[in-house]
PDB file of N, CA and C in Angstrom:
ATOM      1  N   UNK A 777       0.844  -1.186   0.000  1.00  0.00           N
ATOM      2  CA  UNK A 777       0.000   0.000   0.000  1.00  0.00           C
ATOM      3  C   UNK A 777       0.886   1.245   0.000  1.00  0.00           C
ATOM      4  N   UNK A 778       1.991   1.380  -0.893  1.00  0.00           N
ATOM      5  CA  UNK A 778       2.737   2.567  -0.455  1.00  0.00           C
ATOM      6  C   UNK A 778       2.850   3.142  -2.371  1.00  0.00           C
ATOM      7  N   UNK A 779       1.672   3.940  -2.842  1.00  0.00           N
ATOM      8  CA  UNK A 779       1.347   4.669  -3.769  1.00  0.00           C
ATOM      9  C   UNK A 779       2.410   6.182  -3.887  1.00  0.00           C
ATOM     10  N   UNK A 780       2.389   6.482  -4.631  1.00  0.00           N
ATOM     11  CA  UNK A 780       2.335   8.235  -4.592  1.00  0.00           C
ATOM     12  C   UNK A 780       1.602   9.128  -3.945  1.00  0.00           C
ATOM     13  N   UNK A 781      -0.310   8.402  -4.115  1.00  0.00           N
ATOM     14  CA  UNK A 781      -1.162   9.096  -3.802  1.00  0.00           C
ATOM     15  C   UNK A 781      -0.953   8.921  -1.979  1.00  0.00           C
ATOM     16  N   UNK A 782      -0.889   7.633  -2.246  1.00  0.00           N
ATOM     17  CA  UNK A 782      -0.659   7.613  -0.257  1.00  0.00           C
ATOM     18  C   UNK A 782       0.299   8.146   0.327  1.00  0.00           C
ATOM     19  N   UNK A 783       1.617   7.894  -0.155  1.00  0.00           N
ATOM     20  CA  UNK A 783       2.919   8.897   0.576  1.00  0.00           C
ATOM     21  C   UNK A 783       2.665  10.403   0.499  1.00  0.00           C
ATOM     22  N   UNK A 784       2.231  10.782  -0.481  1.00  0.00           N
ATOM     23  CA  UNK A 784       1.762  12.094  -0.041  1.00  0.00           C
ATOM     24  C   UNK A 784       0.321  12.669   0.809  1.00  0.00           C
ATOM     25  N   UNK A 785      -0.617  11.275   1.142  1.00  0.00           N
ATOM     26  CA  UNK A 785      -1.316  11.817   1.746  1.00  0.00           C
ATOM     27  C   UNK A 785      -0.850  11.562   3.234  1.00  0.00           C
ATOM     28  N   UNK A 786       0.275  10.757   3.763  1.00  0.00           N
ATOM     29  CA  UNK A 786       1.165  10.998   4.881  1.00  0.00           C
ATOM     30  C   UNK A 786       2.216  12.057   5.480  1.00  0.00           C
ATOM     31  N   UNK A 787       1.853  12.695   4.269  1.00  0.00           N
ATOM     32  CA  UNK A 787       2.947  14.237   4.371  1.00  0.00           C
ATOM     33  C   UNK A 787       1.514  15.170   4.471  1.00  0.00           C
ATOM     34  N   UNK A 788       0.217  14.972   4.570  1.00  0.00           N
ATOM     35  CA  UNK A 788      -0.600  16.440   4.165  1.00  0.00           C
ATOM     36  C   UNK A 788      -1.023  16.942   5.920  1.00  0.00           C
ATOM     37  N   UNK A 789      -1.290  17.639   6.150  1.00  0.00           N
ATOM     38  CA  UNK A 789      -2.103  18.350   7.037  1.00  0.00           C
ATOM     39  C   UNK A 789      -3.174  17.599   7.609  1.00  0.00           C
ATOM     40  N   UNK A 790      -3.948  17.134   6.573  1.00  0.00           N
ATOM     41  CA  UNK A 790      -5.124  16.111   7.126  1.00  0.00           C
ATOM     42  C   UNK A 790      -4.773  14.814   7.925  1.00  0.00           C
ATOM     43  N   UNK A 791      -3.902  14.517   7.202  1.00  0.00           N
ATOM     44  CA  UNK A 791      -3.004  13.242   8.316  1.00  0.00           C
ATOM     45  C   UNK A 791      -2.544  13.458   9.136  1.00  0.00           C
ATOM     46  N   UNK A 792      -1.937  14.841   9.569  1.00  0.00           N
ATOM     47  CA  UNK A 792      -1.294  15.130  10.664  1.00  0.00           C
ATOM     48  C   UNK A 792      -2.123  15.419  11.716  1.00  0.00           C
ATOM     49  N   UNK A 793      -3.310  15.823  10.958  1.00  0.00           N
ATOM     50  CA  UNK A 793      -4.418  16.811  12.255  1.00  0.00           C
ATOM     51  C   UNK A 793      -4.812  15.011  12.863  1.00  0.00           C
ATOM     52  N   UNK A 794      -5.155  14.211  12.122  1.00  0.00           N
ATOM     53  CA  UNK A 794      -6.028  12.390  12.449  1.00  0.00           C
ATOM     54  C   UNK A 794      -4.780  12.148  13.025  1.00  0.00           C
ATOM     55  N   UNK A 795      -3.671  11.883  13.022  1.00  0.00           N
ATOM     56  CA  UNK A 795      -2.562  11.530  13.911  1.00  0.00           C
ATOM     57  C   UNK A 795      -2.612  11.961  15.340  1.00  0.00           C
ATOM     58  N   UNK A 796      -2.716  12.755  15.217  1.00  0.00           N
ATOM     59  CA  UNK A 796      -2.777  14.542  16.593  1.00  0.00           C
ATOM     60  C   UNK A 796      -3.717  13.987  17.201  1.00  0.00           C
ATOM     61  N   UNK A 797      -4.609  13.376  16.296  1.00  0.00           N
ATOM     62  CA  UNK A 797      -6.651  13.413  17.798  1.00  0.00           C
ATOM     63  C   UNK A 797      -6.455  11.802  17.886  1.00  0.00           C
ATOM     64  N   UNK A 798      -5.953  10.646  17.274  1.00  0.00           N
ATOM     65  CA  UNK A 798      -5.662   9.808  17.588  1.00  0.00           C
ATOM     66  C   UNK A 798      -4.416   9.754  18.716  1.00  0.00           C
ATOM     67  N   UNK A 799      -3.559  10.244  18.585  1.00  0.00           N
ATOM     68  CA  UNK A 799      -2.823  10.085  19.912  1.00  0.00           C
ATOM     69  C   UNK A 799      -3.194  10.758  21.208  1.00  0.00           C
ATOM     70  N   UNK A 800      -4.034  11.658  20.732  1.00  0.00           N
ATOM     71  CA  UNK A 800      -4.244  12.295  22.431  1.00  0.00           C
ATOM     72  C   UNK A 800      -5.311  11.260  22.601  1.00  0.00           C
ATOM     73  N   UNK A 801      -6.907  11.134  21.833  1.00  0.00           N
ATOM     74  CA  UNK A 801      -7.544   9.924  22.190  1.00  0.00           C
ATOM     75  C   UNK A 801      -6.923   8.762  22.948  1.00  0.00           C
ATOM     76  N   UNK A 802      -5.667   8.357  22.914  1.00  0.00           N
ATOM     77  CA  UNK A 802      -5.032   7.487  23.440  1.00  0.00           C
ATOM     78  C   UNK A 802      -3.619   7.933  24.318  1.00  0.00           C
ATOM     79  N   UNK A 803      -3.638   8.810  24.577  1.00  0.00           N
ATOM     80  CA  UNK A 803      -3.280   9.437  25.694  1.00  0.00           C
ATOM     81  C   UNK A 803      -1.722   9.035  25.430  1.00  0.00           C
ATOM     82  N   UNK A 804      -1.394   9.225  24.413  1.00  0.00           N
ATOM     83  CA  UNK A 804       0.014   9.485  23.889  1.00  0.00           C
ATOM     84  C   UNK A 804       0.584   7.258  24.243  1.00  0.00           C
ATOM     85  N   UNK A 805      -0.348   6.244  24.644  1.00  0.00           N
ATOM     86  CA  UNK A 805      -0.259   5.146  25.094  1.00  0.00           C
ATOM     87  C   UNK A 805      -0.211   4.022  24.019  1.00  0.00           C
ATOM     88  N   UNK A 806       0.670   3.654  24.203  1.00  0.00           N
ATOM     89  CA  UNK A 806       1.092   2.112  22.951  1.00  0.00           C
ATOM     90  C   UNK A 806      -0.165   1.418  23.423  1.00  0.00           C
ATOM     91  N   UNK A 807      -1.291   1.187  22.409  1.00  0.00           N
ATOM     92  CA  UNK A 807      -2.082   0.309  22.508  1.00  0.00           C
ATOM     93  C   UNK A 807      -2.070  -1.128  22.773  1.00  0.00           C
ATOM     94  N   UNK A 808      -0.888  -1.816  22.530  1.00  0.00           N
ATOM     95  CA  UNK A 808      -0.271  -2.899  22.757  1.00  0.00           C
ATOM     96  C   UNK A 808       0.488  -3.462  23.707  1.00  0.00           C
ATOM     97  N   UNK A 809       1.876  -2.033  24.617  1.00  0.00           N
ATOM     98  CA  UNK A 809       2.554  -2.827  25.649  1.00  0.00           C
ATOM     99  C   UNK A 809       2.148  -1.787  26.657  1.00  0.00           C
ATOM    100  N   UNK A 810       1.261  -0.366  26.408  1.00  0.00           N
ATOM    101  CA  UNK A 810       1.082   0.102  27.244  1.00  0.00           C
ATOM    102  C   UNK A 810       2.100   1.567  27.388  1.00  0.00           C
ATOM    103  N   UNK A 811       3.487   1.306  26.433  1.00  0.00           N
ATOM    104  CA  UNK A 811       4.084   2.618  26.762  1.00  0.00           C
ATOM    105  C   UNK A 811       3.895   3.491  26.487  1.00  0.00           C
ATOM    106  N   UNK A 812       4.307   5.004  27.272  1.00  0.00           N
ATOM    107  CA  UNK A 812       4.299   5.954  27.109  1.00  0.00           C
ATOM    108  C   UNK A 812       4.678   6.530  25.978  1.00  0.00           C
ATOM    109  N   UNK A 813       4.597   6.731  24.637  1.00  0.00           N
ATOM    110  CA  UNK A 813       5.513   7.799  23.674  1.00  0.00           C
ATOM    111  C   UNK A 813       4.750   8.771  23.005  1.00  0.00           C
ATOM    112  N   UNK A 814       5.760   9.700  23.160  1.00  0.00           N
ATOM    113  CA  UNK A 814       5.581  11.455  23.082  1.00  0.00           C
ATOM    114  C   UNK A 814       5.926  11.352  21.683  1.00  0.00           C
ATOM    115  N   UNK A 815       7.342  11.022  21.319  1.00  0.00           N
ATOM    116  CA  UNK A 815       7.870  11.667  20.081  1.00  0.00           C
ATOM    117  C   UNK A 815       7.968  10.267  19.470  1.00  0.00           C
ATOM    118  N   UNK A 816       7.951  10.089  18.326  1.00  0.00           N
ATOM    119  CA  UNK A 816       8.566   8.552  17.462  1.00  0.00           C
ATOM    120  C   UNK A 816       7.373   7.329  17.490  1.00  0.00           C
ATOM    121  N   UNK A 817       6.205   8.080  17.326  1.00  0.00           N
ATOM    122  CA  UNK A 817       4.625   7.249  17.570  1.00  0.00           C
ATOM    123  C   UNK A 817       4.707   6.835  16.386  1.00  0.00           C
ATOM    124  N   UNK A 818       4.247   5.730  16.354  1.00  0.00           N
ATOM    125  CA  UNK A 818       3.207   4.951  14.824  1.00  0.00           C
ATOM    126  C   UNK A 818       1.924   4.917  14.715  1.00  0.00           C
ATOM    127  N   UNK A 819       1.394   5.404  14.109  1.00  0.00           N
ATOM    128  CA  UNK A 819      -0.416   5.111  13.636  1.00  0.00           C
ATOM    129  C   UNK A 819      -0.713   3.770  12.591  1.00  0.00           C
ATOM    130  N   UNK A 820      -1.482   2.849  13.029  1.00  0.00           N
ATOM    131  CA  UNK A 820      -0.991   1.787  12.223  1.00  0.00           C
ATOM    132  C   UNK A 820      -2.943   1.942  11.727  1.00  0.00           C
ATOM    133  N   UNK A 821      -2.458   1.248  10.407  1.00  0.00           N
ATOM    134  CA  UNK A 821      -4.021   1.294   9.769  1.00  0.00           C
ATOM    135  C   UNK A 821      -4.539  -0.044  10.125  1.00  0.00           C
ATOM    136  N   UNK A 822      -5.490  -0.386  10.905  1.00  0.00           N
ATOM    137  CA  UNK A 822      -6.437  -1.446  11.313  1.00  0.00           C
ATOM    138  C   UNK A 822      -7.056  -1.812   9.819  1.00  0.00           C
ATOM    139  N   UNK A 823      -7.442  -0.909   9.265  1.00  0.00           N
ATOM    140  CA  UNK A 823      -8.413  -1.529   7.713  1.00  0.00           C
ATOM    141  C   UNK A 823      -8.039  -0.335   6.540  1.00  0.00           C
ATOM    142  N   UNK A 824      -7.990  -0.894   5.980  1.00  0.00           N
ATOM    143  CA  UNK A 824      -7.866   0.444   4.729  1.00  0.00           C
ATOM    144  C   UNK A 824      -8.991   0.684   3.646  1.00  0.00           C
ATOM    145  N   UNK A 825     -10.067   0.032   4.562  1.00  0.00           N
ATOM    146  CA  UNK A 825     -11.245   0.090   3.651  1.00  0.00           C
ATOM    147  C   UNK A 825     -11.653   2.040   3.853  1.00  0.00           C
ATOM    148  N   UNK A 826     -11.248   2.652   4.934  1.00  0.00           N
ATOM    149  CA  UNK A 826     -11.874   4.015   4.517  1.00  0.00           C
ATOM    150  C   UNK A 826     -10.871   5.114   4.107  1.00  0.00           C
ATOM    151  N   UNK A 827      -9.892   4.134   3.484  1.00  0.00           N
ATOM    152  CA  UNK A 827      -8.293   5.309   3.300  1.00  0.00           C
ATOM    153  C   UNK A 827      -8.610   6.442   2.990  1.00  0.00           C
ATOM    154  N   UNK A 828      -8.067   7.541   3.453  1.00  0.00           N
ATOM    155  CA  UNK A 828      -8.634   9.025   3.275  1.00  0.00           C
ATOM    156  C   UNK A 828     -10.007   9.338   3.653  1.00  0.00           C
ATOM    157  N   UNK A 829     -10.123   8.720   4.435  1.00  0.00           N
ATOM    158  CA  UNK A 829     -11.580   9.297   5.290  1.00  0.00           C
ATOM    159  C   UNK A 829     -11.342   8.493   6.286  1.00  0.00           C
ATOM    160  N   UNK A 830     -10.614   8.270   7.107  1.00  0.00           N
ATOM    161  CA  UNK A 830     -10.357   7.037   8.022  1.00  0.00           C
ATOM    162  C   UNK A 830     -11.051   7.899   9.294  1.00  0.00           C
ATOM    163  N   UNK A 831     -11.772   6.967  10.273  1.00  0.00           N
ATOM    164  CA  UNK A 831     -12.461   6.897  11.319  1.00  0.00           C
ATOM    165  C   UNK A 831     -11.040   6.740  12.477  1.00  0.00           C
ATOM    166  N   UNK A 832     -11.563   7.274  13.727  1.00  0.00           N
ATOM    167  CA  UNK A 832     -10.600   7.208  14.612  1.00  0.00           C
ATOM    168  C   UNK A 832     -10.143   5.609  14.804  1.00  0.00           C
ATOM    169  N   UNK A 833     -11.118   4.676  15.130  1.00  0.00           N
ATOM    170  CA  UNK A 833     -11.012   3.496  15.331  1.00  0.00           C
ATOM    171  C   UNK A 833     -10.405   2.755  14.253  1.00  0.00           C
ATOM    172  N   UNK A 834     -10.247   3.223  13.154  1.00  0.00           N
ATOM    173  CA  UNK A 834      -9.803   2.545  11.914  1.00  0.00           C
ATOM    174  C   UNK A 834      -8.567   2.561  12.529  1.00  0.00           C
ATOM    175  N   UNK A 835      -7.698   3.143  13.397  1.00  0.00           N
ATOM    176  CA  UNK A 835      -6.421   3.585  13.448  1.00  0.00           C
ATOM    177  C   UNK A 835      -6.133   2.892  14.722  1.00  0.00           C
ATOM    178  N   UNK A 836      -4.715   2.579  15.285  1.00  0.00           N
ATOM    179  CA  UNK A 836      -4.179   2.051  15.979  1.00  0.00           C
ATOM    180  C   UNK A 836      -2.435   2.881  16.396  1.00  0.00           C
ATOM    181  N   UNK A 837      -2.689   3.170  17.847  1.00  0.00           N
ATOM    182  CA  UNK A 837      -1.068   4.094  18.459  1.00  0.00           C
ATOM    183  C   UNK A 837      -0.566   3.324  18.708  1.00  0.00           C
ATOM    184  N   UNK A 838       0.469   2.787  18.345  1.00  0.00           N
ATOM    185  CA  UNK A 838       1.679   2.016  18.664  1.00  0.00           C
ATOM    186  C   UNK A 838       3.222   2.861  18.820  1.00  0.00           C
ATOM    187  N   UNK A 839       3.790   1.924  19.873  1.00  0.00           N
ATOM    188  CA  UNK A 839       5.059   2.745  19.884  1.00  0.00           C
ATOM    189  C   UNK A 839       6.020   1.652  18.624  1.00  0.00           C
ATOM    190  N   UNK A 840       6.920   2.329  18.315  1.00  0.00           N
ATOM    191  CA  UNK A 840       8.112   1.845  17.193  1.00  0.00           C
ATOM    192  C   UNK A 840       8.082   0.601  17.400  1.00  0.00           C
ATOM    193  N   UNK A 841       8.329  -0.430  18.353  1.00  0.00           N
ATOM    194  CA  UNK A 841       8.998  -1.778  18.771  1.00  0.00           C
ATOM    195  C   UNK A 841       7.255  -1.890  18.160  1.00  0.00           C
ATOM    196  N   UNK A 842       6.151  -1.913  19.084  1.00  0.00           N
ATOM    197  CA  UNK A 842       5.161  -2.999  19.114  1.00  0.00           C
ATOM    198  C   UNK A 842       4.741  -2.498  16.920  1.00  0.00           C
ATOM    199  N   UNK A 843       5.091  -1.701  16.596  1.00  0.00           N
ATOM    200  CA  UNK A 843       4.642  -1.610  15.017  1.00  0.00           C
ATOM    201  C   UNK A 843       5.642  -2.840  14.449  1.00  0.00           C
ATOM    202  N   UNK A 844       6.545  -2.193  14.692  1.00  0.00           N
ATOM    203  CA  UNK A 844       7.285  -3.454  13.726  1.00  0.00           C
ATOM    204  C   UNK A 844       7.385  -4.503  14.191  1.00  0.00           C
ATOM    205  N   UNK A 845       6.946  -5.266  15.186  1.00  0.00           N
ATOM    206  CA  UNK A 845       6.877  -6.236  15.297  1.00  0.00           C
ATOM    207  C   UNK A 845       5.352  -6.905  14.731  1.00  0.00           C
ATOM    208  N   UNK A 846       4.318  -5.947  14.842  1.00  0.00           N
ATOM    209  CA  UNK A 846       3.059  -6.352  13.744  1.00  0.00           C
ATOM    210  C   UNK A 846       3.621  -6.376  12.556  1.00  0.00           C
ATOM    211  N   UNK A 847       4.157  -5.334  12.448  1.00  0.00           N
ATOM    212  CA  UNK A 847       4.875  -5.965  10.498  1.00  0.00           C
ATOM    213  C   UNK A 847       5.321  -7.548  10.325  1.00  0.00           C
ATOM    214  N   UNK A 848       6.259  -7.378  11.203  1.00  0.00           N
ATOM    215  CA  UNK A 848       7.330  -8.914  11.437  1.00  0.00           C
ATOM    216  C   UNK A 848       6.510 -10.245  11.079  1.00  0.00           C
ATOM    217  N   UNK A 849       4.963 -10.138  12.376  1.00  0.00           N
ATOM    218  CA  UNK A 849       4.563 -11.013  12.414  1.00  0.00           C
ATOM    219  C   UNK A 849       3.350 -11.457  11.066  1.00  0.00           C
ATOM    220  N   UNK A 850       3.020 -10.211  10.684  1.00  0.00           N
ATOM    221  CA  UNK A 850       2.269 -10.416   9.083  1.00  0.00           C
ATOM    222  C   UNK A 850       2.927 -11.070   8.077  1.00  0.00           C
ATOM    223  N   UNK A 851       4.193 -11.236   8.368  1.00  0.00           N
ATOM    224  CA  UNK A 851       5.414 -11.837   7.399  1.00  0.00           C
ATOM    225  C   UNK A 851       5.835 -13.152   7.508  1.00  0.00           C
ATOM    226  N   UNK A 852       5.216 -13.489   8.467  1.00  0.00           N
ATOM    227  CA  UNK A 852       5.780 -14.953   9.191  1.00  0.00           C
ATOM    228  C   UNK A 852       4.807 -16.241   8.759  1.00  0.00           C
ATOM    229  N   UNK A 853       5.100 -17.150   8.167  1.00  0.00           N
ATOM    230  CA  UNK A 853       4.415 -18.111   7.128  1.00  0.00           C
ATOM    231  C   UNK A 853       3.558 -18.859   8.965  1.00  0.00           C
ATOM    232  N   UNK A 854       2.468 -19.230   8.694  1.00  0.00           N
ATOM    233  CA  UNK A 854       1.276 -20.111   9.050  1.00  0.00           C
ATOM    234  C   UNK A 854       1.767 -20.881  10.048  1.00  0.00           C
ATOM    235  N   UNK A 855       2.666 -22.064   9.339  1.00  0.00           N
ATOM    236  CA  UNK A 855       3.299 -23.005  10.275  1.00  0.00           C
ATOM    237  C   UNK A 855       3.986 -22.067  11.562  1.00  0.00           C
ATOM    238  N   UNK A 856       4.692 -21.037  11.304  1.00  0.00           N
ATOM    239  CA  UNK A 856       5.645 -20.633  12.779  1.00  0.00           C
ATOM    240  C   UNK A 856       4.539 -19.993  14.259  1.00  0.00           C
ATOM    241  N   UNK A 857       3.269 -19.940  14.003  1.00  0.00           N
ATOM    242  CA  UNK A 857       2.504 -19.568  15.048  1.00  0.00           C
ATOM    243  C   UNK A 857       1.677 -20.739  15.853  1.00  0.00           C
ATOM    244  N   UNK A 858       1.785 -21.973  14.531  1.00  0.00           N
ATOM    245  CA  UNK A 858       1.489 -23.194  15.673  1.00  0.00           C
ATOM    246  C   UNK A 858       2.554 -23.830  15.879  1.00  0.00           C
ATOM    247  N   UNK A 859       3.961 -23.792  15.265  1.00  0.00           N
ATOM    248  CA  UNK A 859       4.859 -24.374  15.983  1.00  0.00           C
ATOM    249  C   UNK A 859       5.278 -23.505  17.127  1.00  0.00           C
ATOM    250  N   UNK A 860       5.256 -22.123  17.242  1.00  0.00           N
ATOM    251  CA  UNK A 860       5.429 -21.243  18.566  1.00  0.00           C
ATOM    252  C   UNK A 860       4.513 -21.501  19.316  1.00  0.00           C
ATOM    253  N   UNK A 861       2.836 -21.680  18.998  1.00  0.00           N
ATOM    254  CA  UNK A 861       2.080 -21.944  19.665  1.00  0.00           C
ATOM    255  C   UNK A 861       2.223 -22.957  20.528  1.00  0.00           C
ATOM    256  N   UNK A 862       2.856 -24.142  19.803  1.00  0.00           N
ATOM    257  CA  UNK A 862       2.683 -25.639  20.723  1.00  0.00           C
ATOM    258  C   UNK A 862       4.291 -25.514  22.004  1.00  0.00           C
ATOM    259  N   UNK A 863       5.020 -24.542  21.487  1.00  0.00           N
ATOM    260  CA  UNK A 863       6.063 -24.300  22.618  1.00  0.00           C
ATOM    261  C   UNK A 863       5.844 -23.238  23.574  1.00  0.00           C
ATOM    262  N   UNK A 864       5.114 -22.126  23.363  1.00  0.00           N
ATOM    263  CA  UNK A 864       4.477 -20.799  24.184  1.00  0.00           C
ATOM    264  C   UNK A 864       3.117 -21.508  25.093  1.00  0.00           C
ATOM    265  N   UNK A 865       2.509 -22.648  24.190  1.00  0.00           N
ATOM    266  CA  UNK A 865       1.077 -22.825  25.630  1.00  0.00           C
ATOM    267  C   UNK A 865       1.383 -24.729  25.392  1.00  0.00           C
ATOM    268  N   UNK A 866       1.844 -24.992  26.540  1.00  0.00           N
ATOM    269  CA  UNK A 866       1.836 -26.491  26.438  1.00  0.00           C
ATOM    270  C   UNK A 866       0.557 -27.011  26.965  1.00  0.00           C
ATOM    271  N   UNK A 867       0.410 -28.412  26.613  1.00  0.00           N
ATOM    272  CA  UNK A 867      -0.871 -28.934  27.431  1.00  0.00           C
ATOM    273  C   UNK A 867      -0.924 -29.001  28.580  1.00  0.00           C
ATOM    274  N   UNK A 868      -2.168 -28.734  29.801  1.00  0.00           N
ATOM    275  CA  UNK A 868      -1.711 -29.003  31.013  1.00  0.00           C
ATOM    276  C   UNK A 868      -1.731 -30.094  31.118  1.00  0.00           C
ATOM    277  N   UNK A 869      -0.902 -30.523  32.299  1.00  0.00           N
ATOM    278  CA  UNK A 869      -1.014 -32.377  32.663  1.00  0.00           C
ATOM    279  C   UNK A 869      -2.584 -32.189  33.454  1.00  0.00           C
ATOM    280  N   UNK A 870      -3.369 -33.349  33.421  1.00  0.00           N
ATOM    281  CA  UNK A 870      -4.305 -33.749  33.791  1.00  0.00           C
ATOM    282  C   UNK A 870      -4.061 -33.599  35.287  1.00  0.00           C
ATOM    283  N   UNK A 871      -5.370 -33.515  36.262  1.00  0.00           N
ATOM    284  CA  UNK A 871      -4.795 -33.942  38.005  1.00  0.00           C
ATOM    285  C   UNK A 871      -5.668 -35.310  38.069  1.00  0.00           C
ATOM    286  N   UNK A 872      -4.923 -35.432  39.284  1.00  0.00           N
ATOM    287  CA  UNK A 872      -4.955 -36.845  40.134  1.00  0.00           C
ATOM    288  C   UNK A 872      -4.766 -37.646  38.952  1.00  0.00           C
TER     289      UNK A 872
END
C-alpha cells in the first residue's frame, strides 16, 4: 500500500491533524505494551477500507517496537505460530 497518492497523503495536514486526535484519544499510550511515547509514535491502519476518510477506530497508536513487530509477524508463514504456539502454551497435565 505505499502509492504516490498515499505517501503524499502521509505528508498532508489532514493526516497530521487524524494523527494529533488519535494520539491524544489514546493518551500518547502504545495500545499494545502500554508505553508511554511522546515523540517517534506509529499510527498503524487497522483496515484500509476508509483510506482518506479514516475513522478514529480505523487507526491504531503504537510505539516503534510494538509496530514493527506487527509488520514482522504479518510476514511470518502459518506453520511458525502453531509451531510457537505448541512451545508458548503447552498442554496441562491432567490432576490426580
Amino acid at each position: 500500500m505505499h502509492t504516490e497518492e498515499y505517501e503524499a497523503y502521509l505528508k498532508s495536514d489532514e493526516w497530521r491533524q487524524l494523527r494529533t486526535r488519535k494520539a491524544i484519544q489514546m493518551n500518547y499510550t502504545c495500545e499494545n505494551c502500554g508505553k508511554y511515547v511522546l515523540y517517534g509514535f506509529h499510527i498503524h491502519h487497522r483496515t484500509y477500507k476508509r483510506l482518506y476518510h479514516e475513522r478514529l477506530s480505523d487507526l491504531q497508536f503504537l510505539c516503534a517496537e510494538c509496530h514493527d513487530e506487527l509488520h514482522r509477524r504479518k510476514k511470518r508463514p502459518l506453520f511458525f505460530y502453531v509451531t510457537k504456539q505448541r512451545r508458548t502454551y503447552p498442554r496441562r497435565k491432567k490432576k490426580g
